[in-house]
CSV table of C-alpha atoms in Angstrom, one decimal:
chain,number,residue,atom,x,y,z
A,1,UNK,CA,-31.6,-74.6,-108.3
A,2,UNK,CA,-28.4,-75.6,-110.1
A,3,UNK,CA,-25.4,-77.3,-108.5
A,4,UNK,CA,-22.9,-75.3,-110.7
A,5,UNK,CA,-23.6,-71.9,-109.2
A,6,UNK,CA,-25.0,-72.9,-105.7
A,7,UNK,CA,-24.6,-69.3,-104.0
A,8,UNK,CA,-26.7,-67.4,-106.8
A,9,UNK,CA,-29.0,-70.4,-106.9
A,10,UNK,CA,-29.7,-70.2,-103.2
A,11,UNK,CA,-30.1,-66.4,-103.4
A,12,UNK,CA,-32.5,-66.6,-106.3
A,13,UNK,CA,-34.6,-69.2,-104.4
A,14,UNK,CA,-34.4,-67.4,-101.3
A,15,UNK,CA,-35.8,-64.3,-103.1
A,16,UNK,CA,-38.8,-66.3,-104.4
A,17,UNK,CA,-39.4,-67.9,-100.8
A,18,UNK,CA,-39.6,-64.2,-99.7
A,19,UNK,CA,-42.1,-63.2,-102.3
A,20,UNK,CA,-44.1,-66.2,-101.6
A,21,UNK,CA,-44.2,-65.5,-97.9
A,22,UNK,CA,-45.3,-61.8,-98.4
A,23,UNK,CA,-47.9,-62.8,-100.9
A,24,UNK,CA,-49.3,-65.5,-98.4
A,25,UNK,CA,-49.1,-63.7,-95.1
A,26,UNK,CA,-52.7,-63.3,-94.6
A,27,UNK,CA,-53.3,-66.9,-95.3
A,28,UNK,CA,-50.5,-67.9,-93.0
A,29,UNK,CA,-52.1,-65.6,-90.1
A,30,UNK,CA,-55.4,-67.5,-90.8
A,31,UNK,CA,-53.7,-71.0,-90.4
A,32,UNK,CA,-52.1,-70.1,-87.3
A,33,UNK,CA,-55.4,-68.7,-85.7
A,34,UNK,CA,-57.2,-71.8,-87.0
A,35,UNK,CA,-54.7,-73.9,-85.3
A,36,UNK,CA,-54.8,-71.7,-82.0
A,37,UNK,CA,-58.4,-72.1,-81.8
A,38,UNK,CA,-58.1,-75.9,-82.1
A,39,UNK,CA,-55.5,-77.1,-79.8
A,40,UNK,CA,-55.0,-80.8,-79.2
A,41,UNK,CA,-52.7,-82.6,-76.7
A,42,UNK,CA,-49.8,-84.9,-77.6
A,43,UNK,CA,-50.8,-88.1,-79.6
A,44,UNK,CA,-54.3,-86.7,-79.8
A,45,UNK,CA,-53.6,-84.3,-82.8
A,46,UNK,CA,-56.0,-86.0,-85.2
A,47,UNK,CA,-57.7,-82.8,-86.3
A,48,UNK,CA,-54.5,-81.0,-86.6
A,49,UNK,CA,-52.9,-83.7,-88.6
A,50,UNK,CA,-55.9,-84.1,-90.9
A,51,UNK,CA,-55.9,-80.4,-91.5
A,52,UNK,CA,-52.1,-80.2,-92.4
A,53,UNK,CA,-52.6,-83.3,-94.6
A,54,UNK,CA,-55.2,-81.6,-96.6
A,55,UNK,CA,-53.1,-78.4,-97.0
A,56,UNK,CA,-50.2,-80.4,-98.3
A,57,UNK,CA,-52.0,-82.7,-100.5
A,58,UNK,CA,-53.7,-79.8,-102.2
A,59,UNK,CA,-50.4,-78.7,-103.9
A,60,UNK,CA,-49.5,-82.0,-105.0
A,61,UNK,CA,-47.3,-83.2,-102.1
A,62,UNK,CA,-47.6,-86.6,-100.5
A,63,UNK,CA,-47.5,-86.6,-96.8
A,64,UNK,CA,-47.6,-89.8,-94.6
A,65,UNK,CA,-48.8,-90.2,-91.1
A,66,UNK,CA,-46.4,-91.3,-88.3
A,67,UNK,CA,-47.1,-94.8,-86.9
A,68,UNK,CA,-48.6,-93.1,-83.8
A,69,UNK,CA,-51.7,-92.0,-86.0
A,70,UNK,CA,-50.8,-88.3,-85.5
A,71,UNK,CA,-48.0,-86.2,-86.9
A,72,UNK,CA,-46.7,-86.3,-90.6
A,73,UNK,CA,-43.5,-86.5,-92.7
A,74,UNK,CA,-43.7,-84.7,-96.0
A,75,UNK,CA,-40.8,-84.7,-98.5
A,76,UNK,CA,-40.5,-81.7,-100.9
A,77,UNK,CA,-38.1,-82.0,-103.7
A,78,UNK,CA,-36.4,-85.0,-105.3
A,79,UNK,CA,-37.2,-87.6,-102.7
A,80,UNK,CA,-33.3,-88.3,-102.3
A,81,UNK,CA,-33.7,-90.6,-105.3
A,82,UNK,CA,-30.7,-89.2,-107.2
A,83,UNK,CA,-28.4,-89.2,-104.4
A,84,UNK,CA,-29.0,-85.6,-103.4
A,85,UNK,CA,-28.9,-84.7,-99.8
A,86,UNK,CA,-32.0,-84.7,-97.4
A,87,UNK,CA,-32.3,-81.9,-94.9
A,88,UNK,CA,-34.9,-82.3,-92.1
A,89,UNK,CA,-37.1,-79.4,-90.7
A,90,UNK,CA,-39.1,-80.1,-87.6
A,91,UNK,CA,-42.3,-78.5,-86.0
A,92,UNK,CA,-44.1,-79.7,-82.9
A,93,UNK,CA,-48.0,-79.8,-83.2
A,94,UNK,CA,-49.4,-80.3,-79.7
A,95,UNK,CA,-50.9,-78.1,-77.2
A,96,UNK,CA,-50.8,-77.8,-73.4
A,97,UNK,CA,-53.5,-78.6,-70.7
A,98,UNK,CA,-54.1,-75.0,-69.8
A,99,UNK,CA,-56.9,-72.7,-70.1
A,100,UNK,CA,-56.7,-70.0,-72.6
A,101,UNK,CA,-57.1,-66.6,-70.9
A,102,UNK,CA,-56.9,-64.4,-74.0
A,103,UNK,CA,-59.9,-62.3,-75.1
A,104,UNK,CA,-59.1,-62.6,-78.7
A,105,UNK,CA,-61.4,-63.9,-81.8
A,106,UNK,CA,-59.0,-67.0,-82.1
A,107,UNK,CA,-58.9,-67.9,-78.5
A,108,UNK,CA,-59.1,-71.8,-77.9
A,109,UNK,CA,-62.4,-73.4,-78.4
A,110,UNK,CA,-61.3,-76.4,-76.4
A,111,UNK,CA,-62.0,-76.1,-72.6
A,112,UNK,CA,-58.7,-76.4,-70.7
A,113,UNK,CA,-56.5,-76.6,-73.8
A,114,UNK,CA,-54.3,-74.0,-75.2
A,115,UNK,CA,-51.3,-73.3,-77.6
A,116,UNK,CA,-49.3,-71.8,-74.9
A,117,UNK,CA,-45.8,-72.6,-76.1
A,118,UNK,CA,-46.1,-71.3,-79.7
A,119,UNK,CA,-46.3,-74.8,-81.4
A,120,UNK,CA,-49.1,-73.2,-83.6
A,121,UNK,CA,-46.6,-70.9,-84.9
A,122,UNK,CA,-43.9,-73.7,-85.5
A,123,UNK,CA,-46.5,-75.6,-87.3
A,124,UNK,CA,-47.6,-72.6,-89.5
A,125,UNK,CA,-44.1,-71.7,-90.3
A,126,UNK,CA,-43.2,-75.3,-91.4
A,127,UNK,CA,-46.5,-75.6,-93.3
A,128,UNK,CA,-45.5,-72.4,-95.2
A,129,UNK,CA,-42.1,-73.7,-95.7
A,130,UNK,CA,-43.3,-76.8,-97.3
A,131,UNK,CA,-45.9,-74.8,-99.8
A,132,UNK,CA,-43.3,-72.2,-100.6
A,133,UNK,CA,-40.6,-74.8,-101.6
A,134,UNK,CA,-43.1,-76.8,-103.5
A,135,UNK,CA,-43.6,-73.8,-105.7
A,136,UNK,CA,-40.1,-73.7,-106.7
A,137,UNK,CA,-38.9,-75.4,-110.0
A,138,UNK,CA,-36.0,-77.6,-108.5
A,139,UNK,CA,-34.3,-78.4,-105.3
A,140,UNK,CA,-30.9,-80.0,-105.0
A,141,UNK,CA,-32.0,-82.6,-102.8
A,142,UNK,CA,-35.0,-83.1,-100.4
A,143,UNK,CA,-36.5,-81.0,-97.5
A,144,UNK,CA,-38.0,-83.5,-95.1
A,145,UNK,CA,-40.6,-81.8,-93.1
A,146,UNK,CA,-41.5,-83.3,-90.0
A,147,UNK,CA,-44.7,-82.4,-88.1
A,148,UNK,CA,-44.0,-84.0,-84.7
A,149,UNK,CA,-46.7,-84.9,-82.2
A,150,UNK,CA,-46.4,-84.9,-78.4
A,151,UNK,CA,-43.4,-82.6,-77.8
A,152,UNK,CA,-45.0,-81.8,-74.5
A,153,UNK,CA,-45.0,-85.5,-73.4
A,154,UNK,CA,-42.2,-87.5,-71.8
A,155,UNK,CA,-40.0,-88.7,-73.3
A,156,UNK,CA,-41.6,-86.8,-76.3
A,157,UNK,CA,-42.7,-87.6,-79.8
A,158,UNK,CA,-39.2,-86.8,-80.8
A,159,UNK,CA,-38.1,-90.2,-79.6
A,160,UNK,CA,-40.9,-91.7,-81.8
A,161,UNK,CA,-39.5,-89.9,-85.0
A,162,UNK,CA,-36.1,-91.3,-84.2
A,163,UNK,CA,-37.3,-94.8,-83.6
A,164,UNK,CA,-39.5,-94.8,-86.8
A,165,UNK,CA,-36.4,-94.1,-88.9
A,166,UNK,CA,-37.7,-90.8,-90.3
A,167,UNK,CA,-34.2,-89.2,-90.0
A,168,UNK,CA,-32.5,-92.0,-92.1
A,169,UNK,CA,-30.5,-90.7,-94.9
A,170,UNK,CA,-30.8,-87.1,-93.8
A,171,UNK,CA,-27.6,-85.0,-93.3
A,172,UNK,CA,-28.9,-82.5,-90.5
A,173,UNK,CA,-32.1,-81.2,-89.1
A,174,UNK,CA,-33.2,-77.7,-88.0
A,175,UNK,CA,-36.2,-76.4,-85.8
A,176,UNK,CA,-37.1,-73.1,-84.2
A,177,UNK,CA,-38.8,-72.2,-81.1
A,178,UNK,CA,-40.7,-69.2,-80.1
A,179,UNK,CA,-39.2,-66.8,-77.7
A,180,UNK,CA,-41.3,-64.0,-76.1
A,181,UNK,CA,-38.3,-62.4,-74.5
A,182,UNK,CA,-36.9,-61.6,-78.1
A,183,UNK,CA,-38.3,-58.8,-80.1
A,184,UNK,CA,-40.3,-59.8,-83.3
A,185,UNK,CA,-37.9,-59.6,-86.4
A,186,UNK,CA,-35.0,-60.9,-84.3
A,187,UNK,CA,-33.4,-64.5,-84.2
A,188,UNK,CA,-31.3,-66.2,-81.4
A,189,UNK,CA,-28.6,-68.5,-82.3
A,190,UNK,CA,-26.1,-70.5,-80.1
A,191,UNK,CA,-23.6,-73.2,-80.7
A,192,UNK,CA,-23.5,-75.9,-78.3
A,193,UNK,CA,-26.1,-76.7,-75.5
A,194,UNK,CA,-29.2,-74.3,-75.8
A,195,UNK,CA,-31.6,-76.3,-73.8
A,196,UNK,CA,-31.2,-78.8,-70.9
A,197,UNK,CA,-31.9,-82.5,-70.4
A,198,UNK,CA,-35.2,-82.7,-68.1
A,199,UNK,CA,-35.7,-85.9,-65.9
A,200,UNK,CA,-38.2,-86.5,-63.3
A,201,UNK,CA,-37.4,-87.8,-59.7
A,202,UNK,CA,-39.5,-89.1,-57.1
A,203,UNK,CA,-38.3,-90.0,-53.7
A,204,UNK,CA,-40.3,-91.9,-51.2
A,205,UNK,CA,-39.0,-92.4,-47.6
A,206,UNK,CA,-40.4,-94.8,-45.0
A,207,UNK,CA,-40.2,-95.4,-41.3
A,208,UNK,CA,-42.1,-96.7,-38.3
A,209,UNK,CA,-43.6,-93.3,-37.3
A,210,UNK,CA,-43.9,-92.0,-33.9
A,211,UNK,CA,-44.4,-89.2,-31.3
A,212,UNK,CA,-42.5,-85.9,-31.7
A,213,UNK,CA,-41.5,-86.0,-28.0
A,214,UNK,CA,-39.6,-89.2,-28.6
A,215,UNK,CA,-37.9,-88.8,-32.0
A,216,UNK,CA,-34.8,-90.8,-30.6
A,217,UNK,CA,-37.2,-93.9,-30.6
A,218,UNK,CA,-38.1,-93.9,-34.3
A,219,UNK,CA,-37.1,-92.6,-37.6
A,220,UNK,CA,-37.6,-88.8,-37.9
A,221,UNK,CA,-38.9,-88.9,-41.4
A,222,UNK,CA,-39.3,-85.2,-41.8
A,223,UNK,CA,-35.8,-84.6,-40.9
A,224,UNK,CA,-34.6,-87.3,-43.2
A,225,UNK,CA,-36.6,-85.6,-46.1
A,226,UNK,CA,-35.1,-82.3,-45.3
A,227,UNK,CA,-31.7,-83.6,-45.4
A,228,UNK,CA,-32.3,-85.0,-48.8
A,229,UNK,CA,-33.8,-81.8,-50.0
A,230,UNK,CA,-30.9,-79.9,-48.9
A,231,UNK,CA,-28.0,-82.1,-49.2
A,232,UNK,CA,-28.5,-84.1,-52.3
A,233,UNK,CA,-28.4,-81.1,-54.7
A,234,UNK,CA,-25.2,-79.7,-53.2
A,235,UNK,CA,-23.6,-83.3,-53.4
A,236,UNK,CA,-24.5,-83.6,-56.9
A,237,UNK,CA,-22.8,-80.3,-57.6
A,238,UNK,CA,-19.6,-81.8,-56.3
A,239,UNK,CA,-19.4,-84.9,-58.1
A,240,UNK,CA,-19.9,-83.6,-61.6
A,241,UNK,CA,-18.1,-80.8,-63.7
A,242,UNK,CA,-19.8,-77.6,-62.7
A,243,UNK,CA,-19.7,-76.5,-66.2
A,244,UNK,CA,-22.2,-79.1,-67.1
A,245,UNK,CA,-24.9,-77.0,-65.8
A,246,UNK,CA,-26.5,-79.7,-63.6
A,247,UNK,CA,-29.5,-78.7,-61.4
A,248,UNK,CA,-31.7,-80.9,-59.0
A,249,UNK,CA,-34.7,-78.7,-57.9
A,250,UNK,CA,-37.5,-80.1,-55.7
A,251,UNK,CA,-41.1,-78.9,-56.6
A,252,UNK,CA,-43.1,-80.9,-54.2
A,253,UNK,CA,-42.5,-82.2,-50.6
A,254,UNK,CA,-45.4,-84.0,-48.7
A,255,UNK,CA,-45.4,-85.8,-45.3
A,256,UNK,CA,-47.6,-86.0,-42.2
A,257,UNK,CA,-50.8,-84.3,-41.1
A,258,UNK,CA,-50.4,-83.9,-37.4
A,259,UNK,CA,-47.8,-81.4,-35.9
A,260,UNK,CA,-47.0,-83.9,-33.0
A,261,UNK,CA,-46.8,-87.0,-35.0
A,262,UNK,CA,-43.8,-88.2,-36.8
A,263,UNK,CA,-45.0,-89.5,-40.2
A,264,UNK,CA,-44.4,-93.1,-41.6
A,265,UNK,CA,-44.1,-91.9,-45.3
A,266,UNK,CA,-42.8,-89.0,-47.1
A,267,UNK,CA,-42.4,-88.1,-50.8
A,268,UNK,CA,-40.3,-85.6,-52.7
A,269,UNK,CA,-40.9,-84.8,-56.3
A,270,UNK,CA,-38.6,-82.6,-58.5
A,271,UNK,CA,-36.6,-82.3,-61.8
A,272,UNK,CA,-33.2,-82.8,-62.6
A,273,UNK,CA,-31.7,-80.6,-65.6
A,274,UNK,CA,-28.4,-80.7,-67.1
A,275,UNK,CA,-26.7,-79.1,-70.2
A,276,UNK,CA,-24.0,-81.8,-70.8
A,277,UNK,CA,-25.0,-84.9,-72.6
A,278,UNK,CA,-22.4,-87.1,-71.1
A,279,UNK,CA,-23.4,-86.1,-67.7
A,280,UNK,CA,-27.1,-86.7,-68.6
A,281,UNK,CA,-26.2,-90.3,-69.3
A,282,UNK,CA,-24.8,-90.9,-65.7
A,283,UNK,CA,-27.3,-88.7,-63.8
A,284,UNK,CA,-29.7,-91.5,-62.8
A,285,UNK,CA,-27.1,-93.6,-61.2
A,286,UNK,CA,-25.7,-90.5,-59.4
A,287,UNK,CA,-29.0,-89.3,-58.1
A,288,UNK,CA,-29.9,-92.8,-56.8
A,289,UNK,CA,-26.7,-93.3,-55.0
A,290,UNK,CA,-26.7,-89.8,-53.3
A,291,UNK,CA,-30.2,-90.1,-52.4
A,292,UNK,CA,-29.8,-93.5,-50.8
A,293,UNK,CA,-26.6,-92.6,-49.1
A,294,UNK,CA,-28.2,-89.4,-47.3
A,295,UNK,CA,-31.5,-91.1,-46.5
A,296,UNK,CA,-30.1,-94.2,-45.0
A,297,UNK,CA,-28.0,-92.4,-42.5
A,298,UNK,CA,-31.4,-91.5,-40.7
A,299,UNK,CA,-32.7,-95.1,-40.9
A,300,UNK,CA,-35.3,-94.5,-43.4
A,301,UNK,CA,-36.4,-96.8,-46.2
A,302,UNK,CA,-35.9,-95.4,-49.7
A,303,UNK,CA,-37.6,-96.0,-53.0
A,304,UNK,CA,-36.6,-93.9,-56.0
A,305,UNK,CA,-38.6,-93.4,-59.3
A,306,UNK,CA,-36.4,-91.9,-61.8
A,307,UNK,CA,-37.9,-91.1,-65.3
A,308,UNK,CA,-35.5,-90.2,-68.0
A,309,UNK,CA,-37.1,-87.3,-70.0
A,310,UNK,CA,-35.5,-85.6,-73.0
A,311,UNK,CA,-31.8,-85.1,-73.7
A,312,UNK,CA,-30.2,-81.6,-74.0
A,313,UNK,CA,-30.4,-79.8,-77.4
A,314,UNK,CA,-26.8,-79.5,-78.3
A,315,UNK,CA,-26.5,-77.3,-81.6
A,316,UNK,CA,-23.9,-78.5,-84.0
A,317,UNK,CA,-21.5,-75.6,-85.2
A,318,UNK,CA,-21.6,-76.4,-88.8
A,319,UNK,CA,-25.5,-76.5,-88.8
A,320,UNK,CA,-25.5,-73.4,-86.7
A,321,UNK,CA,-23.2,-71.7,-89.3
A,322,UNK,CA,-25.7,-72.6,-92.1
A,323,UNK,CA,-28.7,-71.2,-90.0
A,324,UNK,CA,-26.5,-67.9,-89.4
A,325,UNK,CA,-26.1,-67.5,-93.0
A,326,UNK,CA,-29.8,-67.9,-93.6
A,327,UNK,CA,-30.6,-65.4,-90.6
A,328,UNK,CA,-28.4,-63.0,-91.9
A,329,UNK,CA,-30.2,-62.8,-95.2
A,330,UNK,CA,-33.6,-62.8,-93.4
A,331,UNK,CA,-33.1,-60.3,-90.7
A,332,UNK,CA,-29.9,-58.7,-91.2
A,333,UNK,CA,-26.8,-58.6,-88.9
A,334,UNK,CA,-28.8,-56.3,-86.5
A,335,UNK,CA,-31.5,-58.9,-86.0
A,336,UNK,CA,-29.2,-61.9,-85.1
A,337,UNK,CA,-28.2,-62.1,-81.4
A,338,UNK,CA,-26.6,-64.7,-79.1
A,339,UNK,CA,-29.2,-66.9,-77.5
A,340,UNK,CA,-28.9,-67.6,-73.7
A,341,UNK,CA,-28.8,-71.1,-72.5
A,342,UNK,CA,-32.3,-72.4,-71.2
A,343,UNK,CA,-32.7,-75.1,-68.5
A,344,UNK,CA,-36.0,-75.8,-70.1
A,345,UNK,CA,-36.6,-79.2,-71.9
A,346,UNK,CA,-37.1,-79.7,-75.6
A,347,UNK,CA,-37.4,-83.0,-77.3
A,348,UNK,CA,-35.7,-82.1,-80.5
A,349,UNK,CA,-32.6,-83.3,-78.6
A,350,UNK,CA,-33.6,-86.9,-79.7
A,351,UNK,CA,-32.8,-85.9,-83.1
A,352,UNK,CA,-29.1,-85.4,-82.5
A,353,UNK,CA,-29.1,-89.2,-81.8
A,354,UNK,CA,-29.2,-89.7,-85.5
A,355,UNK,CA,-27.7,-86.3,-87.1
A,356,UNK,CA,-26.3,-82.8,-86.4
A,357,UNK,CA,-29.0,-80.3,-85.3
A,358,UNK,CA,-29.6,-76.8,-84.7
A,359,UNK,CA,-32.4,-75.0,-82.9
A,360,UNK,CA,-33.0,-71.3,-83.4
A,361,UNK,CA,-34.9,-68.9,-81.1
A,362,UNK,CA,-37.6,-66.9,-83.0
A,363,UNK,CA,-38.5,-63.4,-81.7
A,364,UNK,CA,-42.3,-63.1,-81.0
A,365,UNK,CA,-42.5,-60.1,-78.7
A,366,UNK,CA,-44.4,-57.1,-80.4
A,367,UNK,CA,-45.4,-54.3,-77.7
A,368,UNK,CA,-46.3,-54.2,-74.2
A,369,UNK,CA,-45.2,-56.7,-71.4
A,370,UNK,CA,-43.8,-60.0,-72.7
A,371,UNK,CA,-46.1,-62.8,-72.4
A,372,UNK,CA,-44.3,-65.9,-71.0
A,373,UNK,CA,-44.5,-69.3,-72.4
A,374,UNK,CA,-46.7,-72.0,-70.7
A,375,UNK,CA,-49.1,-69.5,-69.4
A,376,UNK,CA,-52.8,-69.0,-70.7
A,377,UNK,CA,-52.2,-65.4,-71.5
A,378,UNK,CA,-49.3,-66.3,-74.0
A,379,UNK,CA,-49.9,-64.8,-77.5
A,380,UNK,CA,-47.2,-63.8,-80.5
A,381,UNK,CA,-46.9,-60.8,-82.8
A,382,UNK,CA,-47.8,-62.6,-86.0
A,383,UNK,CA,-45.1,-60.9,-88.1
A,384,UNK,CA,-42.9,-63.6,-86.6
A,385,UNK,CA,-44.5,-66.2,-89.0
A,386,UNK,CA,-43.1,-64.7,-92.1
A,387,UNK,CA,-39.7,-64.4,-90.2
A,388,UNK,CA,-39.7,-67.9,-89.4
A,389,UNK,CA,-40.9,-69.2,-92.7
A,390,UNK,CA,-38.0,-67.3,-94.5
A,391,UNK,CA,-35.5,-68.4,-91.9
A,392,UNK,CA,-36.2,-72.0,-92.0
A,393,UNK,CA,-36.7,-72.1,-96.0
A,394,UNK,CA,-33.3,-70.3,-96.4
A,395,UNK,CA,-31.7,-72.6,-94.0
A,396,UNK,CA,-33.0,-75.6,-95.8
A,397,UNK,CA,-31.7,-74.1,-99.2
A,398,UNK,CA,-28.2,-73.3,-97.8
A,399,UNK,CA,-28.0,-76.8,-96.0
A,400,UNK,CA,-29.1,-78.5,-99.4
A,401,UNK,CA,-26.4,-76.5,-101.4
A,402,UNK,CA,-23.6,-77.0,-98.9
A,403,UNK,CA,-24.2,-80.8,-98.5
A,404,UNK,CA,-24.8,-81.3,-102.3
A,405,UNK,CA,-21.1,-79.9,-102.6
A,406,UNK,CA,-19.6,-82.2,-100.3
A,407,UNK,CA,-18.0,-85.6,-101.3
A,408,UNK,CA,-20.4,-88.6,-101.0
A,409,UNK,CA,-20.9,-89.9,-97.4
A,410,UNK,CA,-19.5,-86.8,-95.8
A,411,UNK,CA,-22.7,-84.6,-95.6
A,412,UNK,CA,-23.6,-83.9,-92.1
A,413,UNK,CA,-20.0,-83.8,-90.7
C-alpha cells in the first residue's frame, strides 16, 4: 500500500482481503467450531492461546504471550519502526461457566463451560484478519492484534493489557461484539457511550435482633433493608445528571429464617451501571454515602463492599467514522444501522484510558428466534465471520491510511 494514493491503496487492499476471506471461509468456520468445542475460562485459556500461537507462527508472524500466560499480542506490518502508525484490533478469547445446551457437532466438550457470548467468533475474526493482512505486500504501518484473556472477569483482562503497555504508541483501537438481535450481514455503530460501566455492590446491615411483636425495642433490620432497596436507587437518580444513565439494581436480598423473629444480619447484592465516565468515577462515593445515610436512620450497622468493575465503552467520533467507512464498503449503506446503548459491561472500555476506541455490533442472527447472549443455547449464523473479518480488516486499513497522512504526533486525535 502506498501513501501517495491512500484511497486507491485502501480499496485495493480491501479487495484482496475480501478475496482472502471468501477463499478461506470453510477454514474460518472450522476454526470457530474448534474454539467453540474447547472453551476455557478467563486466565485459563492455555489451549486456546497455544492454538492461536501455532496458527500465527505458521505464516511467519511472531506473536508474544501476555504476562498472565494466556492471551497474545501479534504485530502485522512494519512493526512501527519507520514511524508509521500503529492501530490496535482486539478480540476476547475466554468462555463462560455455563453448560452448552445445543445439539450440534461442535458443542462444548468441557462440562459446564461454553462460548455463550460469541468470543469464539471474535477470536476467529481477528485471527482471520491477522492472516489476511499478513498476505498483503505492504501496510503503511502496523496492525497490532490483541487476543485478550478474561473479558468475563472483573475488572477484566483489558486492564491487564493496559497495564502491560501493549497499547503504547498506538493511535486508536477497534473491536466488535456479536449481537444476536441484529441480522447477519448488518453492522451496528454508535458514537459516544455504547456500553455501560458495571460495578458490584454488597451491603451488609446488622442489628441486635428481636421479636416481631416488639420491633420498637430493637432494629427492624428487614425494614431497614427494604428502605435501602427502594430509596437508594431513587436518591441516586436525584444527585446525578439523568442523562448519565445511572442504574442501581439489586439482584439478591437475604435476611432471617423465621417469620416471627427480626434477624441480626441482612445482605443486599446488586450492580451499579452508568454510561457516563465522569459519573462512574464518583459512583462509589455516592453509593456509600446514600446507603449509609438511609440505613443509619433505622439504627442499623452498615458495611459496604464496593467493587469497581469495568468502565463504559465510549466510542470516539473519528474512530467511528473510520469504522463507518469500512462498514459501508463491507455491507453497504443498507447494512449499517444505529446501535442502541446497552447497560451491559464490556472491558474494552479500559482501552480508552490510553487511546481513542470504537466498538461495533456484528449481526449474528440467521433464522428462527434470536438466541440471546449468556445462555447455553447461544449460537451464531457463521456467515457473520466473513463480515466481521472484512469489517475489522478494512477498518484497520482506513485507520492506517488516515493516521499515516496526519502530522507527526497528531494521530489518534
